Coordinates of C-alpha atoms and ligand atoms in Angstrom, one line a residue:
X1 CA 161.4 123.6 102.5
X2 CA 157.8 122.9 102.1
X3 CA 155.6 123.6 105.1
X4 CA 153.7 120.8 106.6
X5 CA 150.0 121.0 106.5
X6 CA 149.8 119.7 110.0
X7 CA 147.1 121.6 111.9
X8 CA 147.6 121.9 115.6
X9 CA 144.0 122.8 116.3
X10 CA 142.6 119.5 115.5
X11 CA 142.3 117.0 118.3
X12 CA 143.3 113.7 116.8
X13 CA 142.6 110.2 118.0
X14 CA 145.4 107.6 118.5
X15 CA 145.3 104.0 119.5
X16 CA 147.7 102.3 121.9
X17 CA 148.0 98.6 121.4
X18 CA 149.9 97.2 124.4
X19 CA 149.2 94.2 126.6
X20 CA 151.0 95.5 129.7
X21 CA 148.7 97.8 131.7
X22 CA 151.6 99.9 133.1
X23 CA 152.9 100.7 129.7
X24 CA 149.4 101.7 128.5
X25 CA 149.2 104.1 131.4
X26 CA 152.5 105.7 130.9
X27 CA 152.0 106.2 127.1
X28 CA 148.4 107.3 127.7
X29 CA 149.4 109.9 130.1
X30 CA 152.1 111.3 127.8
X31 CA 149.9 111.4 124.7
X32 CA 146.7 112.2 126.4
X33 CA 147.6 115.9 126.7
X34 CA 147.3 116.4 123.0
X35 CA 145.4 113.4 121.7
X36 CA 142.3 111.4 122.4
X37 CA 143.6 108.0 123.3
X38 CA 142.0 104.6 122.8
X39 CA 143.5 101.3 124.2
X40 CA 143.6 97.7 122.9
X41 CA 145.2 94.8 124.8
X42 CA 146.1 92.8 121.7
X43 CA 146.0 92.6 117.9
X44 CA 142.5 91.3 117.6
X45 CA 141.0 94.0 119.8
X46 CA 143.0 96.6 118.0
X47 CA 141.8 95.3 114.6
X48 CA 138.2 95.7 115.7
X49 CA 138.7 99.3 116.7
X50 CA 140.7 100.1 113.6
X51 CA 138.1 98.6 111.3
X52 CA 135.4 100.6 112.9
X53 CA 137.2 103.9 113.0
X54 CA 139.4 103.5 109.9
X55 CA 141.2 106.7 108.9
X56 CA 139.6 108.7 111.7
X57 CA 142.5 107.1 113.6
X58 CA 145.6 109.3 113.2
X59 CA 148.1 106.9 114.5
X60 CA 148.7 103.5 116.1
X61 CA 151.3 102.8 118.7
X62 CA 151.9 99.1 118.5
X63 CA 153.6 96.7 120.8
X64 CA 155.1 93.7 119.0
X65 CA 154.8 90.9 121.6
X66 CA 151.3 90.3 122.7
X67 CA 149.1 87.2 123.3
X68 CA 146.6 86.3 120.7
X69 CA 147.4 88.4 117.6
X70 CA 150.8 89.9 117.9
X71 CA 152.1 93.2 116.4
X72 CA 153.7 91.6 113.3
X73 CA 150.5 89.9 112.4
X74 CA 148.5 93.1 112.8
X75 CA 151.0 95.0 110.6
X76 CA 150.6 92.4 108.0
X77 CA 146.8 92.6 107.9
X78 CA 146.9 96.4 107.8
X79 CA 149.4 96.4 105.0
X80 CA 147.0 94.5 102.8
X81 CA 144.3 97.1 103.0
X82 CA 144.4 100.2 100.9
X83 CA 142.6 102.3 103.5
X84 CA 144.0 100.8 106.7
X85 CA 147.6 101.0 105.4
X86 CA 147.2 104.7 105.3
X87 CA 147.2 104.9 109.1
X88 CA 150.8 105.3 110.3
X89 CA 152.1 102.8 112.9
X90 CA 154.8 103.4 115.4
X91 CA 156.2 100.2 116.8
X92 CA 157.0 100.0 120.6
X93 CA 160.0 97.8 121.1
X94 CA 162.9 97.1 123.4
X95 CA 164.8 95.2 120.8
X96 CA 166.8 96.7 117.9
X97 CA 166.5 93.4 116.0
X98 CA 162.7 93.9 115.6
X99 CA 163.2 97.2 113.7
X100 CA 164.0 95.9 110.2
X101 CA 161.2 93.4 110.1
X102 CA 158.7 96.1 111.3
X103 CA 159.9 98.5 108.7
X104 CA 159.4 95.9 106.0
X105 CA 155.9 95.4 107.3
X106 CA 155.1 99.2 106.9
X107 CA 155.9 100.7 110.3
X108 CA 156.9 104.3 110.1
X109 CA 158.9 104.7 113.3
X110 CA 160.0 103.3 116.6
X111 CA 159.7 104.2 120.2
X112 CA 162.0 102.3 122.5
X113 CA 161.0 101.0 125.9
X114 CA 161.2 102.1 128.6
X115 CA 159.2 105.2 127.9
X116 CA 161.3 107.6 129.9
X117 CA 161.6 110.6 127.5
X118 CA 158.1 112.0 127.0
X119 CA 159.2 115.0 124.8
X120 CA 160.9 112.7 122.3
X121 CA 157.9 110.4 122.3
X122 CA 155.5 113.3 121.6
X123 CA 157.8 114.6 118.9
X124 CA 157.9 111.3 117.1
X125 CA 154.1 110.9 117.3
X126 CA 153.6 114.3 115.9
X127 CA 156.1 113.9 113.1
X128 CA 154.7 110.6 112.0
X129 CA 151.1 112.0 111.9
X130 CA 152.3 115.1 110.0
X131 CA 154.2 113.1 107.5
X132 CA 151.4 110.7 106.8
X133 CA 148.9 113.5 106.4
X134 CA 151.2 115.4 104.0
X135 CA 151.8 112.2 101.9
X136 CA 148.1 111.7 101.7
X137 CA 147.4 115.2 100.5
X138 CA 150.2 114.8 97.9
X139 CA 148.8 111.5 96.8
X140 CA 145.3 112.7 96.4
X141 CA 146.0 116.0 94.7
X142 CA 149.1 115.3 92.8
X143 CA 148.2 111.9 91.5
X144 CA 145.3 111.1 89.3
X145 CA 143.2 108.5 91.1
X146 CA 142.7 106.2 88.1
X147 CA 146.2 106.0 86.8
X148 CA 148.4 107.2 89.6
X149 CA 150.1 109.5 87.1
X150 CA 150.5 113.2 87.9
X151 CA 147.5 115.5 87.6
X152 CA 147.9 118.4 85.1
X153 CA 149.1 121.0 87.6
X154 CA 151.7 118.8 89.3
X155 CA 152.9 117.4 86.0
X156 CA 153.9 120.9 85.0
X157 CA 155.3 121.7 88.4
X158 CA 157.6 118.7 88.2
X159 CA 158.4 119.2 84.6
X160 CA 159.5 122.7 85.3
X161 CA 161.5 121.6 88.3
X162 CA 163.3 119.1 86.1
X163 CA 164.2 121.8 83.5
X164 CA 165.3 124.1 86.3
X165 CA 167.6 121.5 87.8
X166 CA 169.1 120.4 84.6
X167 CA 168.5 123.0 81.9
X168 CA 171.0 121.6 79.4
X169 CA 169.3 118.2 79.1
X170 CA 167.2 117.9 75.9
X171 CA 163.7 116.6 76.5
X172 CA 160.7 115.9 74.3
X173 CA 157.1 116.9 75.0
X174 CA 154.8 114.0 74.1
X175 CA 151.0 114.0 74.0
X176 CA 149.2 110.7 73.7
X177 CA 145.6 110.1 73.1
X178 CA 143.4 107.0 72.8
X179 CA 141.3 107.0 69.6
X180 CA 137.5 107.0 70.1
X181 CA 137.9 106.5 73.8
X182 CA 134.3 107.7 74.4
X183 CA 133.1 104.8 72.3
X184 CA 135.2 102.4 74.4
X185 CA 133.5 103.8 77.5
X186 CA 130.0 103.6 75.9
X187 CA 130.4 100.1 74.5
X188 CA 132.3 98.4 77.3
X189 CA 131.5 100.4 80.3
X190 CA 133.5 102.9 82.4
X191 CA 135.2 100.2 84.4
X192 CA 136.7 98.8 81.3
X193 CA 137.6 102.3 80.2
X194 CA 139.5 102.8 83.5
X195 CA 141.3 99.5 82.9
X196 CA 142.4 100.7 79.5
X197 CA 143.7 104.0 81.0
X198 CA 145.6 102.1 83.7
X199 CA 147.1 99.8 81.0
X200 CA 148.3 102.7 79.1
X201 CA 149.6 104.5 82.2
X202 CA 151.4 101.3 83.3
X203 CA 153.1 101.0 79.9
X204 CA 154.1 104.6 80.0
X205 CA 155.6 104.4 83.5
X206 CA 157.5 101.3 82.5
X207 CA 158.9 103.0 79.4
X208 CA 160.0 106.0 81.5
X209 CA 161.9 103.8 84.0
X210 CA 164.3 103.1 81.2
X211 CA 163.9 106.2 79.0
X212 CA 163.9 108.7 81.8
X213 CA 161.1 111.3 82.3
X214 CA 157.7 111.9 84.0
X215 CA 154.1 111.4 82.9
X216 CA 150.8 112.9 83.7
X217 CA 147.1 112.5 82.8
X218 CA 145.8 116.0 82.5
X219 CA 142.3 114.8 81.5
X220 CA 140.2 112.1 80.0
X221 CA 142.1 109.9 77.6
X222 CA 145.1 112.2 77.2
X223 CA 148.5 111.5 78.6
X224 CA 151.5 114.0 78.8
X225 CA 155.0 112.6 78.8
X226 CA 158.1 114.7 79.3
X227 CA 160.9 112.4 78.3
X228 CA 164.6 112.6 77.6
X229 CA 165.1 113.2 73.9
X230 CA 165.2 110.3 71.5
X231 CA 164.9 110.3 67.7
X232 CA 162.0 107.9 68.1
X233 CA 159.6 107.2 70.9
X234 CA 158.0 104.4 68.8
X235 CA 158.8 101.8 71.5
X236 CA 156.5 103.7 73.8
X237 CA 153.6 103.2 71.4
X238 CA 154.5 99.6 70.9
X239 CA 154.5 99.1 74.7
X240 CA 151.1 100.7 75.1
X241 CA 149.7 98.7 72.2
X242 CA 150.9 95.5 73.6
X243 CA 149.4 96.4 77.0
X244 CA 146.1 96.9 75.2
X245 CA 146.3 93.6 73.5
X246 CA 147.1 92.0 76.8
X247 CA 143.6 93.2 78.0
X248 CA 142.2 90.5 75.8
X249 CA 139.0 92.3 75.0
X250 CA 137.4 92.6 71.6
X251 CA 137.8 96.3 71.7
X252 CA 139.9 97.8 68.9
X253 CA 142.1 100.2 70.9
X254 CA 144.4 102.6 69.1
X255 CA 146.8 105.1 70.6
X256 CA 148.3 108.1 68.8
X257 CA 151.1 110.4 69.8
X258 CA 152.1 114.0 69.0
X259 CA 155.7 114.9 69.6
X260 CA 157.2 118.3 70.1
X261 CA 160.9 117.5 69.9
X262 CA 163.3 119.1 72.4
X263 CA 165.0 121.6 70.1
X264 CA 162.1 123.9 70.8
X265 CA 163.2 124.2 74.4
X266 CA 163.2 128.0 74.2
X267 CA 159.4 127.8 73.9
X268 CA 157.5 127.8 77.2
X269 CA 156.7 124.4 78.6
X270 CA 152.9 124.6 78.3
X271 CA 153.3 125.8 74.7
X272 CA 155.4 122.8 73.9
X273 CA 152.7 120.5 75.1
X274 CA 150.1 122.5 73.2
X275 CA 152.1 121.9 70.1
X276 CA 152.5 118.2 70.8
X277 CA 148.7 118.1 71.3
X278 CA 148.1 119.8 68.0
X279 CA 150.4 117.3 66.3
X280 CA 148.5 114.5 68.0
X281 CA 145.2 116.1 66.9
X282 CA 146.4 116.2 63.3
X283 CA 146.3 112.4 63.3
X284 CA 142.6 112.4 64.2
X285 CA 141.4 111.0 60.9
X286 CA 144.6 109.3 59.9
X287 CA 144.3 105.5 60.2
X288 CA 147.7 104.8 58.7
X289 CA 150.0 106.7 61.0
X290 CA 150.1 107.0 64.8
X291 CA 152.9 109.5 65.3
X292 CA 153.1 113.1 64.2
X293 CA 155.8 115.6 64.9
X294 CA 155.3 119.3 65.4
X295 CA 157.5 120.7 62.7
X296 CA 158.4 124.1 61.3
X297 CA 156.0 123.3 58.5
X298 CA 153.2 122.8 60.9
X299 CA 154.1 126.0 62.7
X300 CA 154.0 127.8 59.4
X301 CA 150.6 126.4 58.6
X302 CA 149.3 127.5 62.0
X303 CA 150.6 131.0 61.4
X304 CA 148.9 131.0 57.9
X305 CA 145.6 129.8 59.5
X306 CA 145.8 132.6 62.1
X307 CA 146.4 135.1 59.3
X308 CA 143.3 133.9 57.5
X309 CA 141.2 134.2 60.6
X310 CA 142.5 137.7 61.3
X311 CA 141.7 138.7 57.7
X312 CA 138.1 137.5 57.4
X313 CA 136.5 140.8 58.3
X314 CA 138.5 142.7 55.8
X315 CA 137.8 140.0 53.2
X316 CA 134.1 140.4 53.6
X317 CA 134.2 144.2 53.9
X318 CA 136.4 144.7 50.8
X319 CA 134.8 141.9 48.7
X320 CA 137.9 139.8 48.6
X321 CA 135.5 137.0 49.3
X322 CA 133.4 136.4 46.3
X323 CA 130.7 134.0 45.3
X324 CA 131.1 132.1 42.1
X325 CA 128.6 129.9 40.3
X326 CA 128.9 126.5 38.7
X327 CA 126.0 125.5 36.4
X328 CA 124.1 122.2 36.8
X329 CA 122.5 120.6 33.8
X330 CA 119.5 118.3 33.5
X331 CA 120.8 115.5 31.2
X332 CA 118.0 113.0 30.7
X333 CA 116.5 114.9 27.7
X334 CA 117.9 114.9 24.3
X335 CA 120.0 117.9 25.0
X336 CA 121.5 119.0 28.4
X337 CA 119.5 121.8 29.9
X338 CA 120.8 124.4 32.3
X339 CA 118.7 124.0 35.4
X340 CA 120.4 125.6 38.4
X341 CA 123.8 126.5 39.9
X342 CA 125.9 125.9 42.9
X343 CA 127.3 128.9 44.8
X344 CA 130.9 128.4 45.7
X345 CA 133.0 130.8 47.7
X346 CA 136.3 132.2 46.4
X347 CA 138.9 134.2 48.3
X348 CA 141.1 136.6 46.3
X349 CA 143.5 137.6 49.0
X350 CA 145.5 140.7 48.2
X351 CA 148.8 139.3 49.5
X352 CA 148.3 135.5 49.6
X353 CA 146.6 135.1 46.2
X354 CA 143.6 132.9 45.5
X355 CA 142.7 130.6 48.4
X356 CA 140.6 127.6 47.8
X357 CA 137.6 126.9 50.1
X358 CA 139.2 123.5 50.9
X359 CA 141.8 125.4 52.8
X360 CA 139.8 127.8 54.9
X361 CA 136.3 126.2 55.3
X362 CA 137.5 123.5 57.6
X363 CA 139.4 126.1 59.6
X364 CA 136.4 128.3 59.9
X365 CA 134.3 125.3 60.8
X366 CA 136.6 124.6 63.7
X367 CA 136.2 128.1 65.2
X368 CA 132.6 128.8 64.2
X369 CA 133.4 131.6 61.8
X370 CA 131.9 129.6 59.0
X371 CA 128.5 130.7 60.2
X372 CA 129.3 134.3 59.2
X373 CA 130.8 133.2 56.0
X374 CA 127.9 131.1 55.0
X375 CA 125.4 133.8 55.9
X376 CA 127.4 136.1 53.6
X377 CA 127.4 133.6 50.7
X378 CA 123.6 133.0 51.1
X379 CA 123.0 136.7 51.1
X380 CA 125.1 137.2 48.0
X381 CA 123.4 134.3 46.3
X382 CA 120.0 135.6 47.1
X383 CA 120.9 139.0 45.8
X384 CA 122.1 137.4 42.6
X385 CA 119.0 135.3 42.1
X386 CA 116.9 138.5 42.5
X387 CA 119.1 140.3 40.0
X388 CA 118.8 137.5 37.4
X389 CA 115.0 137.5 37.9
X390 CA 114.9 141.3 37.4
X391 CA 117.4 141.8 34.6
X392 CA 117.1 138.5 32.6
X393 CA 113.6 137.5 33.5
X394 CA 114.6 134.0 34.7
X395 CA 114.5 132.1 38.0
X396 CA 117.7 130.2 38.4
X397 CA 117.6 128.2 41.6
X398 CA 121.0 128.3 43.4
X399 CA 122.2 125.7 45.8
X400 CA 124.3 126.9 48.7
X401 CA 126.4 124.9 51.0
X402 CA 125.2 124.6 54.6
X403 CA 128.0 123.7 56.9
X404 CA 127.5 121.1 59.7
X405 CA 128.2 124.0 62.1
X406 CA 125.2 126.0 60.8
X407 CA 122.9 123.1 61.7
X408 CA 123.7 123.8 65.4
X409 CA 122.8 127.5 65.0
X410 CA 119.5 128.1 66.8
X411 CA 119.0 131.1 64.4
X412 CA 119.5 129.1 61.2
X413 CA 115.9 129.0 60.1
X414 CA 115.3 132.7 61.0
X415 CA 118.5 133.7 59.1
X416 CA 117.5 131.8 55.9
X417 CA 113.9 133.0 55.9
X418 CA 115.1 136.5 56.7
X419 CA 117.4 136.5 53.6
X420 CA 114.6 135.1 51.4
X421 CA 112.2 137.8 52.7
X422 CA 114.7 140.5 52.1
X423 CA 115.1 139.7 48.4
X424 CA 111.5 138.6 47.8
X425 CA 112.4 135.0 47.2
X426 CA 110.8 131.6 48.1
X427 CA 112.5 128.4 49.4
X428 CA 112.4 127.0 45.8
X429 CA 115.0 129.6 44.8
X430 CA 117.6 128.5 47.4
X431 CA 118.5 124.8 47.5
X432 CA 120.5 123.6 50.5
X433 CA 123.5 121.3 50.3
X434 CA 124.5 119.4 53.4
X435 CA 127.4 117.0 53.4
X436 CA 126.6 113.4 54.1
X437 CA 129.1 113.1 56.9
X438 CA 127.2 115.8 58.9
X439 CA 124.3 113.3 59.1
X440 CA 126.4 110.5 60.3
X441 CA 128.5 112.6 62.8
X442 CA 125.6 113.9 64.8
X443 CA 122.4 112.5 63.4
X444 CA 120.0 113.6 66.0
X445 CA 120.6 117.4 65.8
X446 CA 121.1 117.3 62.1
X447 CA 117.9 115.4 61.4
X448 CA 115.9 117.9 63.6
X449 CA 117.4 120.9 61.7
X450 CA 116.8 119.3 58.3
X451 CA 113.3 118.4 59.1
X452 CA 112.6 121.9 60.2
X453 CA 114.0 123.4 57.0
X454 CA 112.0 121.0 54.9
X455 CA 108.8 122.0 56.7
X456 CA 109.7 125.6 55.6
X457 CA 109.8 124.3 52.0
X458 CA 113.5 124.1 51.5
X459 CA 114.9 121.3 49.3
X460 CA 117.9 119.5 50.7
X461 CA 120.6 117.9 48.7
X462 CA 122.9 115.4 50.4
X463 CA 126.4 116.5 49.3
X464 CA 129.4 114.2 48.8
X465 CA 127.2 111.1 49.0
X466 CA 129.2 108.0 49.5
X467 CA 131.9 109.6 51.5
X468 CA 130.2 109.3 54.8
X469 CA 129.0 106.1 56.4
X470 CA 125.2 106.2 56.2
X471 CA 123.7 102.9 57.0
X472 CA 120.9 101.6 54.8
X473 CA 118.7 101.8 57.7
X474 CA 119.4 105.4 58.2
X475 CA 119.0 106.2 54.5
X476 CA 115.5 104.8 54.5
X477 CA 114.3 107.4 57.0
X478 CA 116.6 110.3 56.1
X479 CA 114.9 113.5 55.0
X480 CA 116.6 114.6 51.8
X481 CA 115.3 115.6 48.4
X482 CA 118.3 114.7 46.2
X483 CA 121.7 113.1 46.6
X484 CA 124.9 114.4 45.2
X485 CA 127.4 111.7 44.3
X486 CA 130.8 112.1 45.8
X487 CA 133.3 113.2 43.2
X488 CA 135.7 110.4 44.0
X489 CA 133.4 107.9 42.4
X490 CA 133.4 109.7 39.2
X491 CA 137.1 110.4 38.5
X492 CA 137.8 106.7 37.9
X493 CA 134.5 105.4 36.4
X494 CA 136.0 105.1 32.9
X495 CA 138.9 103.0 34.1
X496 CA 137.6 101.2 37.2
X497 CA 134.9 98.5 37.0
X498 CA 134.5 98.7 40.8
X499 CA 133.6 102.4 40.7
X500 CA 131.2 101.8 37.8
X501 CA 129.5 99.2 40.0
X502 CA 129.4 101.5 42.9
X503 CA 127.7 104.2 40.8
X504 CA 125.0 101.6 39.8
X505 CA 124.7 100.6 43.4
X506 CA 124.1 104.2 44.5
X507 CA 121.6 104.6 41.7
X508 CA 119.7 101.7 43.3
X509 CA 119.9 103.3 46.7
X510 CA 118.6 106.6 45.3
X511 CA 115.7 104.7 43.7
X512 CA 115.0 103.1 47.0
X513 CA 115.0 106.5 48.7
X514 CA 112.9 107.9 45.9
X515 CA 115.2 110.9 45.1
X516 CA 117.0 112.2 42.0
X517 CA 120.8 112.0 41.7
X518 CA 123.2 114.8 41.0
X519 CA 126.8 114.0 39.8
X520 CA 129.5 116.6 40.3
X521 CA 133.1 116.6 39.2
X522 CA 132.2 115.4 35.7
X523 CA 135.1 116.4 33.5
X524 CA 134.7 114.6 30.2
X525 CA 132.2 113.2 27.7
X526 CA 132.8 109.6 28.6
X527 CA 132.0 110.2 32.2
X528 CA 129.0 112.2 31.2
X529 CA 127.6 109.5 28.9
X530 CA 128.2 106.7 31.4
X531 CA 126.4 108.7 34.2
X532 CA 123.5 109.6 31.9
X533 CA 123.1 106.0 30.9
X534 CA 123.2 105.0 34.6
X535 CA 120.3 107.3 35.2
X536 CA 121.9 110.3 36.8
X537 CA 119.5 113.2 36.5
X538 CA 121.7 116.3 36.9
X539 CA 125.3 116.9 36.1
X540 CA 127.8 119.5 37.3
X541 CA 131.4 119.6 36.3
X542 CA 134.2 121.0 34.3
X543 CA 132.8 119.2 31.3
X544 CA 130.1 121.9 31.1
X545 CA 131.8 124.7 33.0
X546 CA 134.1 125.5 35.9
X547 CA 132.7 127.7 38.6
X548 CA 132.6 131.2 37.1
X549 CA 132.0 134.8 38.2
X550 CA 128.4 136.1 38.4
X551 CA 129.1 138.2 35.3
X552 CA 130.2 135.1 33.3
X553 CA 127.3 133.1 34.6
X554 CA 124.9 135.8 33.3
X555 CA 126.4 135.1 29.9
X556 CA 125.8 131.4 30.3
X557 CA 122.2 132.1 31.1
X558 CA 121.9 134.4 28.1
X559 CA 123.4 131.7 25.8
X560 CA 120.9 129.2 27.2
X561 CA 118.1 131.7 26.5
X562 CA 119.3 132.2 23.0
X563 CA 119.4 128.4 22.4
X564 CA 115.9 128.2 23.7
X565 CA 114.7 130.9 21.3
X566 CA 116.3 128.8 18.5
X567 CA 114.1 125.9 19.4
X568 CA 115.7 124.3 22.4
X569 CA 114.0 123.3 25.6
X570 CA 113.0 125.7 28.4
X571 CA 115.7 125.5 31.0
X572 CA 113.8 126.7 33.9
X573 CA 110.4 125.0 34.0
Ligands
LIG1 P1 131.4 120.8 47.3 O1 130.2 121.5 47.9 O2 131.3 119.3 47.1 O3 131.7 121.6 45.9 C1 132.1 121.0 44.7 C2 133.6 121.2 44.5 O4 134.0 120.5 43.4 C3 133.9 122.7 44.2 O5 135.2 122.9 44.8 C4 134.0 122.7 42.7 O6 134.8 123.7 42.2 C5 134.7 121.3 42.4 N1 134.4 120.9 41.1 C6 133.3 121.0 40.4 N2 133.4 120.3 39.2 C7 134.6 119.8 39.2 C8 135.3 119.0 38.2 O7 134.8 118.7 37.1 N3 136.6 118.6 38.5 C9 137.1 118.9 39.7 N4 138.4 118.5 39.9 N5 136.5 119.7 40.6 C10 135.2 120.1 40.3 P2 135.6 124.2 45.6 O8 134.8 125.3 45.1 O9 137.0 124.2 45.8 O10 134.9 123.8 47.0 C11 135.3 122.8 47.8 C12 134.4 122.6 48.9 O11 134.4 123.7 49.8 C13 133.0 122.4 48.6 O12 132.7 121.1 48.1 C14 132.3 122.7 49.8 O13 132.3 121.6 50.7 C15 133.2 123.8 50.4 N6 132.6 125.1 50.1 C16 132.7 125.9 49.0 N7 132.0 127.0 49.2 C17 131.4 126.9 50.4 C18 130.5 127.8 51.1 O14 130.1 128.9 50.7 N8 130.1 127.4 52.4 C19 130.5 126.2 52.9 N9 130.1 125.9 54.1 N10 131.3 125.4 52.2 C20 131.8 125.7 51.0
LIG2 MG1 128.3 121.4 47.6
LIG3 MG1 130.2 117.9 46.9

């Protein structure tokens, strides 16, 4: 049995509402030993006292038949108020028939007249107060105020209780999340945000009444549902979506759901919800689907990711992480001229084989490790530039990728300048590529970082241009020195008129911004010719060369030098 939180040391105040003086006196004498007692002669007087003291009153003893406002009328008024209905009411009555109606109006107990058993009266008063105080504590700590669903802690307490009571029942862990909820709050205000949360919670509770299960709101716009197993919980999403459309606002509200199906019941409860949460999270940028299941495959992927994270130190120490170089050519002259290179990381894992950066960079961006990785790549690139200067007598500028995460590093500038200093280089030697979406995700911080780097003399290329959502307004003021067309525009330019138009449009934008354009992912002569005619200045792609080892790149430089000696152009002016 749970212990009551009733504390004997507090002196509580109770109100006796009774029109007969003698009854007031008898009850007052009995209760007065333990309670401060106030008196009212009818409903109206009582209401005045109740309204002024509110929940400082621990209990009301209420006669039913009184002149003016009677007991029923008072009960009805109290029942309509959220605050006042919290005060427990014991009805004083001589008639059995009055009990049902009083219960329906919210009374918690009865004391029958005449008042000849003081011990029983005191016991009932005490029990009603204790019950109501306990319920209040439960309501305020177990239930989330906004949605009336369980808080995180109690959600798990009850979920565990359910599995203990009925361990053979198969249940699913569901995590639901409202997309871009912070924007809903910002654009429509917190009150509307709360309305949205309540609409979702209402639909969830309704669904669970039929489907069986419990729900909680552990935080923000996230809901946990522990429901009896079903092959599909799609009707839950439909119910929430229809509740959203019932709000009749212009807001575009989307809900997504991750499911960890019941067969993983051997896994600890919290972990099942973590898994459902990760499944839900995997839908973050997916605008087509709104349900994801935590599957074995997903589990395998997570183990793989953890393996990569664990192996980074070794990879750096044992040079399994290498930096390769892909040449960039200036194409507007009569012959393409080798002008610079992009440094691209490669991982030759002794057990897992070659791993593409597309696999591990996003992972390391999520946990911050990318800062170490990038610092390593920049250092290797700087060492290489130095070596080409010293051994081949040429300065080949190398562009390195700067992750969006680096832009939040307070030591970024110091790190980059430190590396240049160490190898006797200047900012002209190291170009910086920053992906367009970094600007749009968090423009304030990114713009500050970029401006600082440009003041130091670094040239900034906006990578993957066209994949983010820069507004024209933003582009006008954005600090960049070149834009790098996103590859996806290029793969179809020979077949798609739309893509050709887009390239022309981007060339116009670049002109408007006053910066040169680099195209990457150029694989064949047709693409090359089209881009050259469209006015693209620099081209990078398999058409010229895949990314290659530093040794092979040295050969490419030597070939370019030989061509130069045979009357070609100077590649590095
Ligand atoms: P990115 O910076 O846009 O790099 C260009 C990607 O396009 C490279 O892929 C390159 O190998 C590939 N590519 C170049 N030409 C062609 C072509 O003609 N056809 C095709 N199909 N692909 C071509 P990679 O090396 O796999 O790198 C993928 C992405 O990973 C990079 O995109 C960049 O965002 C990231 N990345 C690579 N190295 C680093 C690094 O050192 N640090 C950071 N933060 N990110 C890196
Ligand atoms: Mg790049
Ligand atoms: Mg790119």
